[in-house]
Coordinates of C-alpha atoms and ligand atoms in Angstrom, one line a residue:
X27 CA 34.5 46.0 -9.0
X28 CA 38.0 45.7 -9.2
X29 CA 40.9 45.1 -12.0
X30 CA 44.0 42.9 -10.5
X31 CA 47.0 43.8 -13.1
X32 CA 49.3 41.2 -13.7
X33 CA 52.1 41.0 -16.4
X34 CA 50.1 39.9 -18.8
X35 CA 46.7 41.9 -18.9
X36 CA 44.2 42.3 -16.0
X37 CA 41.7 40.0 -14.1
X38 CA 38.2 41.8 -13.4
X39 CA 36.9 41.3 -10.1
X40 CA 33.5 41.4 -8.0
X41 CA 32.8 39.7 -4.4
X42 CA 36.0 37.9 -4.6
X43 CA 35.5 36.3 -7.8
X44 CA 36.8 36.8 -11.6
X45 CA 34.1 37.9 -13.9
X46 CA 36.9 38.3 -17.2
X47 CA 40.6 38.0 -17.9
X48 CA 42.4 39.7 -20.8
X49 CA 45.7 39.4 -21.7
X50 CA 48.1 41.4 -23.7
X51 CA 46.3 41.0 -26.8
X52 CA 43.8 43.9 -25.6
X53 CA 41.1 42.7 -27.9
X54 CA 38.1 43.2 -25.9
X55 CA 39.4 47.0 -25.8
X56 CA 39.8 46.9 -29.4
X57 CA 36.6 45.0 -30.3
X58 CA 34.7 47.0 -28.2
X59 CA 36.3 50.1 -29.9
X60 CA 35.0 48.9 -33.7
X61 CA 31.7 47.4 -32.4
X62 CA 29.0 49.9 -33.8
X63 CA 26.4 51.2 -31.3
X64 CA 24.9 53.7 -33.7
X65 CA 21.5 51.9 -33.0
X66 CA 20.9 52.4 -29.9
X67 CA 19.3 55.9 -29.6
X68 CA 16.5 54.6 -32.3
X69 CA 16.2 51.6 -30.0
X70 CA 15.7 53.8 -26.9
X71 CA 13.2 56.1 -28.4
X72 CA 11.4 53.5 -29.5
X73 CA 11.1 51.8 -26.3
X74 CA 10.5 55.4 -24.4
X75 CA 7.4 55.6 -26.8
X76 CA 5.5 52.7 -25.6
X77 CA 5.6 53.7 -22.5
X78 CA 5.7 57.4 -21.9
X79 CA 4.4 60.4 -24.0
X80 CA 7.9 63.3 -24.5
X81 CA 5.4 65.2 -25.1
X82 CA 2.4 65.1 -22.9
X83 CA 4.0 63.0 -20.7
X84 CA 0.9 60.9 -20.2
X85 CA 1.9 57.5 -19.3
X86 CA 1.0 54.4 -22.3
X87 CA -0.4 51.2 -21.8
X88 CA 2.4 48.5 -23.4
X89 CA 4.5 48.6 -20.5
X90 CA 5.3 45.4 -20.4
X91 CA 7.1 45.1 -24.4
X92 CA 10.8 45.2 -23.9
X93 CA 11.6 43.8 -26.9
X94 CA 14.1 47.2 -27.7
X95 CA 15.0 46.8 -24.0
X96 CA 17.0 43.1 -25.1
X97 CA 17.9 44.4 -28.3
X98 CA 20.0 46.9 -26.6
X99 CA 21.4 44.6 -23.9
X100 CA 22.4 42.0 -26.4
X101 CA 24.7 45.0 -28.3
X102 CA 26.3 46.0 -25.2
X103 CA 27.1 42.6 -24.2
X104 CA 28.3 42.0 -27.6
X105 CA 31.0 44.9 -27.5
X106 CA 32.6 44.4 -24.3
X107 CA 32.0 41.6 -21.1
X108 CA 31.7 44.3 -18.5
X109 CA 28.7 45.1 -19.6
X110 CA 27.7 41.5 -19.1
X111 CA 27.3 42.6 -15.2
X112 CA 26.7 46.2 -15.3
X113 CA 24.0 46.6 -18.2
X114 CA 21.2 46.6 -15.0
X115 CA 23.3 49.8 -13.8
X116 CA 24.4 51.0 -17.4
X117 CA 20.2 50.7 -18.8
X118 CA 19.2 52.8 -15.4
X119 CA 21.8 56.0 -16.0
X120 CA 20.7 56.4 -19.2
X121 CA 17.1 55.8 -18.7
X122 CA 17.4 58.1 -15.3
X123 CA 19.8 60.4 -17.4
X124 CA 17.5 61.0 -20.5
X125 CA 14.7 61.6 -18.1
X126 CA 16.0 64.4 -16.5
X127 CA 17.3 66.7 -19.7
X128 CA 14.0 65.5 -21.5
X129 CA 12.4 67.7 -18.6
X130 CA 14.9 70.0 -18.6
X131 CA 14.8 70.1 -22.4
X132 CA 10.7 70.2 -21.9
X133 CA 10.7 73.2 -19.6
X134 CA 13.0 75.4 -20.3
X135 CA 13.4 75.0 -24.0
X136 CA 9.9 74.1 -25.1
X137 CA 7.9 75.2 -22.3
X138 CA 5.7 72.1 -22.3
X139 CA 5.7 71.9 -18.6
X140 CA 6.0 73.6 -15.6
X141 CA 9.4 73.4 -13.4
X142 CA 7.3 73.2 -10.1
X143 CA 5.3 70.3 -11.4
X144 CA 8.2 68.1 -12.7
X145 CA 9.7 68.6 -8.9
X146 CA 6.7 67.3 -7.4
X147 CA 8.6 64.2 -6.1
X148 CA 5.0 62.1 -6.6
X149 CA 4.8 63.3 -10.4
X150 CA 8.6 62.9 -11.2
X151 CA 8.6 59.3 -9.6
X152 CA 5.3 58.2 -11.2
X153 CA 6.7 59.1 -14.6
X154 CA 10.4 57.8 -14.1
X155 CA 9.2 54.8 -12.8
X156 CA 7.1 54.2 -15.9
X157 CA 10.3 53.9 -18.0
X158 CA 12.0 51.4 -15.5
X159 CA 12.0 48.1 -16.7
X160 CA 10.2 45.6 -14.5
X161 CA 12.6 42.6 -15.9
X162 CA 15.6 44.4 -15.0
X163 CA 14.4 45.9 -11.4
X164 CA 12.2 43.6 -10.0
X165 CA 10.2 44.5 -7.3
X166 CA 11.3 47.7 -7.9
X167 CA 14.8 46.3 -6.1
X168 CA 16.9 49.2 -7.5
X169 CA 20.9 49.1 -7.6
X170 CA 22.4 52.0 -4.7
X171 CA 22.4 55.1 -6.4
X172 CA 20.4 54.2 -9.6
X173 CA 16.7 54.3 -8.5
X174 CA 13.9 56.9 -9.1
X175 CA 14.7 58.9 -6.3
X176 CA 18.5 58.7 -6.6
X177 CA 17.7 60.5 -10.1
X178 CA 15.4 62.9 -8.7
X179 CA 17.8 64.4 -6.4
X180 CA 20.7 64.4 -9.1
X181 CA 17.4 66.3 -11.2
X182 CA 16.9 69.2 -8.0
X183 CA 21.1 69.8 -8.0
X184 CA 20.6 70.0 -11.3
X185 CA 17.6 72.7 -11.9
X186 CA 17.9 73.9 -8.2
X187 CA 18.2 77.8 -8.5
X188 CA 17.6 80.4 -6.1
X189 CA 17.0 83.0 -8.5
X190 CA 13.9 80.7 -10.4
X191 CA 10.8 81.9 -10.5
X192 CA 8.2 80.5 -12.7
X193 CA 7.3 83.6 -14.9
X194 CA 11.2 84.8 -15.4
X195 CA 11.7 80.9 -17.3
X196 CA 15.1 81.9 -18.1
X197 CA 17.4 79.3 -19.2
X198 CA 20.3 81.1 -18.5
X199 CA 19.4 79.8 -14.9
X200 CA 19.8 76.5 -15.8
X201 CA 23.5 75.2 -16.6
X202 CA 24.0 73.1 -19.9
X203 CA 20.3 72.8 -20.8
X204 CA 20.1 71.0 -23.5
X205 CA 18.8 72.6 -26.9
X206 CA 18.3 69.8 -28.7
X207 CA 15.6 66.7 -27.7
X208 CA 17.9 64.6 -25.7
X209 CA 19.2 61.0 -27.2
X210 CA 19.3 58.0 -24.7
X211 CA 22.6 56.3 -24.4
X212 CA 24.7 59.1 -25.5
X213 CA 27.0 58.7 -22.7
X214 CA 27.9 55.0 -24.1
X215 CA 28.3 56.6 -27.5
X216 CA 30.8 59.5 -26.1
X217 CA 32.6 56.9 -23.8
X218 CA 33.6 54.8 -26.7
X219 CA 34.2 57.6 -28.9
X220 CA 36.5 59.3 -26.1
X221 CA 38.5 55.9 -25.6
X222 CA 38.9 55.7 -29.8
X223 CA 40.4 59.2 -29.5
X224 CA 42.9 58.1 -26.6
X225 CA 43.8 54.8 -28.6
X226 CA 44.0 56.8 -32.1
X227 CA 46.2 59.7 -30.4
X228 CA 48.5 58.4 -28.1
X229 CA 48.9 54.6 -29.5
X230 CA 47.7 54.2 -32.9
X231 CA 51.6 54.3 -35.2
X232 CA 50.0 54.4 -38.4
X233 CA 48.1 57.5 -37.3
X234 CA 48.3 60.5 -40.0
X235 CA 49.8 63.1 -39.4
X236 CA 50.8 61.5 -35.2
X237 CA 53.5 59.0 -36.1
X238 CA 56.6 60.5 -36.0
X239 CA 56.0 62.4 -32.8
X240 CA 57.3 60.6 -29.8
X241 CA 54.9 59.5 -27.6
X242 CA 55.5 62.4 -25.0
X243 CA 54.6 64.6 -27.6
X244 CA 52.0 63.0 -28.4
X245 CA 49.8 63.6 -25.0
X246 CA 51.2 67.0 -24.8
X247 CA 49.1 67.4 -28.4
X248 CA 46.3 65.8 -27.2
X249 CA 46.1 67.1 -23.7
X250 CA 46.2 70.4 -25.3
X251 CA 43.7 69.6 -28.2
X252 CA 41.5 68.1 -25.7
X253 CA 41.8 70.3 -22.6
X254 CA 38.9 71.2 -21.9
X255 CA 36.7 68.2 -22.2
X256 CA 39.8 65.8 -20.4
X257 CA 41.9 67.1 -18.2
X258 CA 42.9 63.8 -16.9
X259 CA 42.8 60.0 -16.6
X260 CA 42.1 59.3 -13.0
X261 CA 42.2 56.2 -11.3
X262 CA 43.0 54.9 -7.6
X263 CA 45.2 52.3 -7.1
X264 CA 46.1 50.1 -4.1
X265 CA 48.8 47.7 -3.2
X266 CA 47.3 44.2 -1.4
X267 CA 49.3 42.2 0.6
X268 CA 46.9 39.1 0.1
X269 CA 44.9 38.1 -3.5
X270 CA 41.7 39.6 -3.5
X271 CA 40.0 36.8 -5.8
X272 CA 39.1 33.4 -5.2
X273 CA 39.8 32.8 -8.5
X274 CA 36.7 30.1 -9.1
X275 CA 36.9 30.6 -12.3
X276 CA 40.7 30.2 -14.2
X277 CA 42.3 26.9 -15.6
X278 CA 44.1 25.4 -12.6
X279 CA 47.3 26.4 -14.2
X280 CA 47.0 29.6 -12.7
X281 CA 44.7 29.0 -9.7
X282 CA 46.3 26.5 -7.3
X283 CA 48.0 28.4 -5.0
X284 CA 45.3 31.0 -4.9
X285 CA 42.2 27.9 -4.3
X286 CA 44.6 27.0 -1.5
X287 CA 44.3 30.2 0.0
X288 CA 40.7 30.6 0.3
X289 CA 40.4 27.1 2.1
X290 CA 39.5 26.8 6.0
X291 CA 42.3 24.6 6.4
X292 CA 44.5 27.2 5.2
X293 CA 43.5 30.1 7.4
X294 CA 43.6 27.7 10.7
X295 CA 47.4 27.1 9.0
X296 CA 47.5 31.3 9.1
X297 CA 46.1 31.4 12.8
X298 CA 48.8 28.8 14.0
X299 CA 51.5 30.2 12.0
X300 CA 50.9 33.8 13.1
X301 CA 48.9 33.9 16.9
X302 CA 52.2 34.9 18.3
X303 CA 52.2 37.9 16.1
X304 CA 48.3 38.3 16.8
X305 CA 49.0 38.6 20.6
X306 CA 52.2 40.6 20.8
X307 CA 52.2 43.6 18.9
X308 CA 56.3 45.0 18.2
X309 CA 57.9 47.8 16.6
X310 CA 60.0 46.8 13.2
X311 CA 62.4 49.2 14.3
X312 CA 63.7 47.7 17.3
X313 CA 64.4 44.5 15.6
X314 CA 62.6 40.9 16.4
X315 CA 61.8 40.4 19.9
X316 CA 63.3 36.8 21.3
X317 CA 60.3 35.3 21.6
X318 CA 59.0 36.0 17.9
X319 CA 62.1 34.9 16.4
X320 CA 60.9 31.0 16.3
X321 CA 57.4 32.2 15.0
X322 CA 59.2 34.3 12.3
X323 CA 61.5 31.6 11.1
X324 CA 58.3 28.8 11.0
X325 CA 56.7 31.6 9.0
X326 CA 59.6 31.8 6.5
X327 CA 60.2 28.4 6.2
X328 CA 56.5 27.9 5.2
X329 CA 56.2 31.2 2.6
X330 CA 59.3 29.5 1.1
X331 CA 57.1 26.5 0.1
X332 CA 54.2 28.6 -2.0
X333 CA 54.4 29.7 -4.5
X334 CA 53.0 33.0 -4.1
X335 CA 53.0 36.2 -6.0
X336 CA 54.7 39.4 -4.1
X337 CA 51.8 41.5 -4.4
X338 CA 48.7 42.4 -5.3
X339 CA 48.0 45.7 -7.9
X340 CA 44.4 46.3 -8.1
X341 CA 42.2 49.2 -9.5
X342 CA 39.1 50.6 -8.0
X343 CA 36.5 50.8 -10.9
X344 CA 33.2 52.8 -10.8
X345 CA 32.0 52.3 -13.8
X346 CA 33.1 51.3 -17.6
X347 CA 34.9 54.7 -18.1
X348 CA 37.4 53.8 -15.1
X349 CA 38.0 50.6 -16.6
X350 CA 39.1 51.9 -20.1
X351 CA 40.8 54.5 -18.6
X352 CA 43.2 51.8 -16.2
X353 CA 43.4 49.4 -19.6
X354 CA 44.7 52.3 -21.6
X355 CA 47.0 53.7 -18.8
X356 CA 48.6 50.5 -18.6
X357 CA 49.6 50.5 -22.2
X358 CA 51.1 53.9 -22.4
X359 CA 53.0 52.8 -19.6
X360 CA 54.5 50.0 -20.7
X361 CA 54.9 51.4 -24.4
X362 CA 52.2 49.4 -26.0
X363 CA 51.8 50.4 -29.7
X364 CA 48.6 49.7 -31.8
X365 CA 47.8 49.5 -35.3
X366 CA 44.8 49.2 -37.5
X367 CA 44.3 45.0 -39.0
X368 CA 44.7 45.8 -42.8
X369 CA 42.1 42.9 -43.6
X370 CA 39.4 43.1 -40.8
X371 CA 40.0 47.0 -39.8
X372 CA 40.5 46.6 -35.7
X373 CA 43.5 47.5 -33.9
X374 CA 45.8 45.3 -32.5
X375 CA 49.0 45.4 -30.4
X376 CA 51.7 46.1 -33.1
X377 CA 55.1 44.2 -32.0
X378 CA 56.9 45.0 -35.4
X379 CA 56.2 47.8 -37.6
X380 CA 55.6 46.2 -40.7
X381 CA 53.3 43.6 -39.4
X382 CA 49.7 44.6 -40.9
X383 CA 47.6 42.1 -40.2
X384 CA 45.9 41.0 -36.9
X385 CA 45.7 37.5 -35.2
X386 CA 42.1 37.2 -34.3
X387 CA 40.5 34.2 -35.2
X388 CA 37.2 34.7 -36.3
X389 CA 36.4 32.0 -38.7
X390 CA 38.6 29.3 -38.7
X391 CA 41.7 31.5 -39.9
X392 CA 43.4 34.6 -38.6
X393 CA 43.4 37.5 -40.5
X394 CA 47.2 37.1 -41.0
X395 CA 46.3 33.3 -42.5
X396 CA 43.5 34.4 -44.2
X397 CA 45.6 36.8 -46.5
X398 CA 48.1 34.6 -46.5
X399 CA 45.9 32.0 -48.0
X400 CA 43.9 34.9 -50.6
X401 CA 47.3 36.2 -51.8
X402 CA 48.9 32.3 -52.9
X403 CA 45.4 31.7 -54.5
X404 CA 45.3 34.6 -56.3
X405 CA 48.6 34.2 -57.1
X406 CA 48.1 30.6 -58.2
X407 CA 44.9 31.8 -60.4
X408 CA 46.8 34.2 -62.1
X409 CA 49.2 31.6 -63.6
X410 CA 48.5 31.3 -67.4
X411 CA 49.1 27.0 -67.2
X412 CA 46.1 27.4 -64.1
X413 CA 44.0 29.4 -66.8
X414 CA 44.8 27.1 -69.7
X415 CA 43.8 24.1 -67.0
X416 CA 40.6 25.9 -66.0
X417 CA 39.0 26.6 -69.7
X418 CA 39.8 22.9 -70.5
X419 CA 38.4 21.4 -67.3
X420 CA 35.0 23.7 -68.1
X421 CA 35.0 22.1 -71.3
X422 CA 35.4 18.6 -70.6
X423 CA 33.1 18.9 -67.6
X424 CA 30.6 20.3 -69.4
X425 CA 31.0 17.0 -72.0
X426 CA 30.0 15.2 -68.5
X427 CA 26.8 17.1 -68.1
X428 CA 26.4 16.4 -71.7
X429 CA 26.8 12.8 -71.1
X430 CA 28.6 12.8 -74.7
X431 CA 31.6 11.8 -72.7
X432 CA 31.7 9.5 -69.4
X433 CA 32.4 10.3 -65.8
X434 CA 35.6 8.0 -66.0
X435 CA 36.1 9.4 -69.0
X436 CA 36.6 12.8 -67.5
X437 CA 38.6 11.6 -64.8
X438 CA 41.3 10.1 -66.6
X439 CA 41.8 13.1 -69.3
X440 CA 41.6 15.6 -65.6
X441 CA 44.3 13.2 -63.4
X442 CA 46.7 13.8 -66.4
X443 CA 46.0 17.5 -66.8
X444 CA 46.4 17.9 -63.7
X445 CA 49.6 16.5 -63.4
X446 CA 50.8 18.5 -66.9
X447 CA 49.5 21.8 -65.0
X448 CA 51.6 20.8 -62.1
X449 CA 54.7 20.2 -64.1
X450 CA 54.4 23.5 -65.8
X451 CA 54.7 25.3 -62.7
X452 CA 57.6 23.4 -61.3
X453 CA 58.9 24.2 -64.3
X454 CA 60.2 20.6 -65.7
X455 CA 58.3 21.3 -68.7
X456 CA 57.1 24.0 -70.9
X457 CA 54.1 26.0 -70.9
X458 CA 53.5 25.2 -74.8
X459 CA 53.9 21.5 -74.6
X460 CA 50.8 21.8 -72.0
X461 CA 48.9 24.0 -74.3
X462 CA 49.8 21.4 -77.7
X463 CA 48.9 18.1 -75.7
X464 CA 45.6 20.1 -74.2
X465 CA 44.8 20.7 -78.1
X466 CA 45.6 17.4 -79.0
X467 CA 43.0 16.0 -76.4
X468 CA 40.6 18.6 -77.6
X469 CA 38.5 16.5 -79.5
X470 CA 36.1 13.7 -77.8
X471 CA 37.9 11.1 -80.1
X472 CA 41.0 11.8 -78.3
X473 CA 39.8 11.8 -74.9
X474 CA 38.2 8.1 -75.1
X475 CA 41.5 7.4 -76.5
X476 CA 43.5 8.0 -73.4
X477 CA 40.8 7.1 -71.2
X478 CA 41.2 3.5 -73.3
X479 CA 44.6 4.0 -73.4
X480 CA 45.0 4.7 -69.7
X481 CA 42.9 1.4 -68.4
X482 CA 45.0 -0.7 -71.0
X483 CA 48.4 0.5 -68.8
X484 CA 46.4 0.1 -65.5
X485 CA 45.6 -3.6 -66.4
X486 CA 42.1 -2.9 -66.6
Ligands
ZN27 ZN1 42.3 41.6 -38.5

């Protein structure tokens, strides 16, 4: 995979064609960040107990319940789209992962098994491939470097000692053993907790304690703070001189010259355009040879008609870590400051300081409309000419249900209140004269009298 930066966010990229866009609004970082994955250890272990003993290790019959299995897919694709197309390699490591410090964990802190044994590649295979997933390898067609035997090799590096022998069972021969049973999809947990940290440290301006320290000062503290465990954010980047996407999949707005580029009739326009430089190789330095300058000046006169962009930044990514780590990069870079959404709790990209509410639309209104719209209505409630309104509708609608007064009735005695209530709070009369006319149409008496009173000045 790759990630093509532009100026606005980044397009991710596999076999030449866009997968996801974001833009400068970050939100599937920040979504992603408050998305809560605290159920997918239960989820795991429940899935690992249908089919393998931790243990015995004997393998169980209901191989073929997954339910667990989708549960967790649908959460990771919930909480960020790159796990849309990696969960096959994301569900694999941890399965492969847990596997081999459940053995390590079995051996050398429980002594429920035998070192030699779990390196018998038939055993260790037999067992693994119990916890694969049929519906996510199918005929056992595994991605490079995530099948059975991939994670038996990473389990020999792993346990592989020179000094081991069977009876000295020392775990001191064994780096990081793990002392605790091992929890499947930790490393999804850590990853998102890690990229929280970043956010929180370097970007977040309402962090405590953080916010008046420049942001310089800020990764000094937390590259200090967090030496040991991060040294670094590492990421290789490359310079294209052509797009590396198709680009299938964006509004035409922004694909047109880029479709044009990937047609046949296009590249046959390349190979005319450019045989001349195909067939006589030159060196920049010495200037244009004679007989390229014609080819060099049709060439110029045609880049002069696209519209094309200068170049092509694109990231390398392995895997969901190098992904986060380019995305958050790229915002320290170019200054980005975060804060957390006073209504819904997620950050957002904070252009102004006192601007405390996000712009995510999640049902119907932004959070920024939303409070917006709560604060006037609360406002409006708390109004004393609303309140006096509100106990006299009640009232009279309860007269309705009643029946002791009629459904007109009610209408005509509400259209005027109404209009009363509204001239309170523009002020063009006063709050008593609303309170002595509601009194005066207190009674049921009073109220057919308008209603009569009312159809007599309509004509009716
Ligand atoms: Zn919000």
């Amino acid at each position: 995979m790759y990630i093509n930066v532009s100026d606005k966010g980044y397009d991710c990229i596999k076999n030449n064609a866009i997968l996801f866009s974001t833009d400068e609004s970050h939100y599937y970082l920040f979504d992603y960040i408050a998305k809560d994955l605290s159920s997918l250890p239960e989820l795991f272990k429940q899935y690992v107990s249908k089919r393998l003993d931790t243990t015995t290790f004997e393998e169980k019959e209901d191989q073929n319940k997954i339910d667990e299995l989708n549960s967790i897919k649908e959460i990771l694709v919930s909480a960020h789209p790159y796990y849309e197309y990696a969960y096959k390699e994301v569900i694999l490591n941890a399965i492969g992962k847990y596997f081999n410090e459940l053995l390590v964990y079995s051996i050398f802190e429980k002594n429920l098994l035998s070192l030699d044994r779990t390196l018998e590649k038939k055993w260790y295979y037999s067992k693994l491939t119990c916890l694969m997933p049929r519906s996510v390898v199918p005929y056992s067609c595994y991605p490079t470097g995530f099948s059975p035997l991939d994670f038996y090799n990473k389990y020999k590096d792993w346990v592989d000692c020179q000094d081991y022998s069977p009876q000295s069972n020392d775990e001191e021969l064994v780096i990081y053993a793990p002392h605790e049973m091992p929890v499947g999809f930790s490393e999804e947990i850590q990853l998102q907790n890690w990229a929280h940290g970043l956010l929180y440290f370097l970007l977040d301006r309402t962090a405590e304690h953080l916010k008046d320290l420049t942001l310089s000062q800020r990764i000094w503290l937390y590259g200090n703070i967090f030496h040991s465990q991060e040294p670094k954010i590492q990421v290789v980047r490359n310079l294209r001189f052509s797009p590396l996407a198709i680009y299938s999949i964006l509004p035409d707005s922004k694909r047109n010259t880029f479709n044009e580029q990937s047609t046949p009739d296009y590249r046959y326009k390349m190979q005319e355009l450019f045989y001349e430089f195909y067939v006589n190789r030159f060196n920049a330095k010495d200037g244009i040879p004679t007989n390229l300058v014609k080819p060099l000046s049709d060439a110029i006169k045609y880049v002069k008609t696209l519209k094309t962009e200068t170049f092509h930044e694109e990231y390398k990514i392995n895997n969901f870590q190098d992904l986060l780590s380019i995305e958050i990069m790229l915002m320290i870079q170019s200054g980005t400051r975060i804060r957390r959404c006073d209504n819904c709790g997620k950050y957002f990209v904070s252009l102004k300081r006192n601007t405390k509410y996000c712009k995510r639309n999640g049902s119907g209104l932004s959070c920024a409309d939303e409070i917006r719209r709560k604060r006037s209505q609360k406002k409006y409630e708390e109004n004393p000419e609303y309140k006096l309104y509100n106990r006299a509708y009640k009232k009279n609608y309860a007269r309705v249900s009643s029946k002791t007064i009629t459904q007109d009735e009610f209408y005509y005695w509400d259209n005027i209140a109404k209009a009363k209530r509204d001239q309170v709070m523009s002020g063009k009369i006063g709050i008593s004269d609303f309170n002595d006319w509601l009194d005066q149409t207190n009674s049921l008496g009073s109220i057919k009298k308008l209603s009569r009173e009312h159809a007599k000045f309509k004509g009716l």
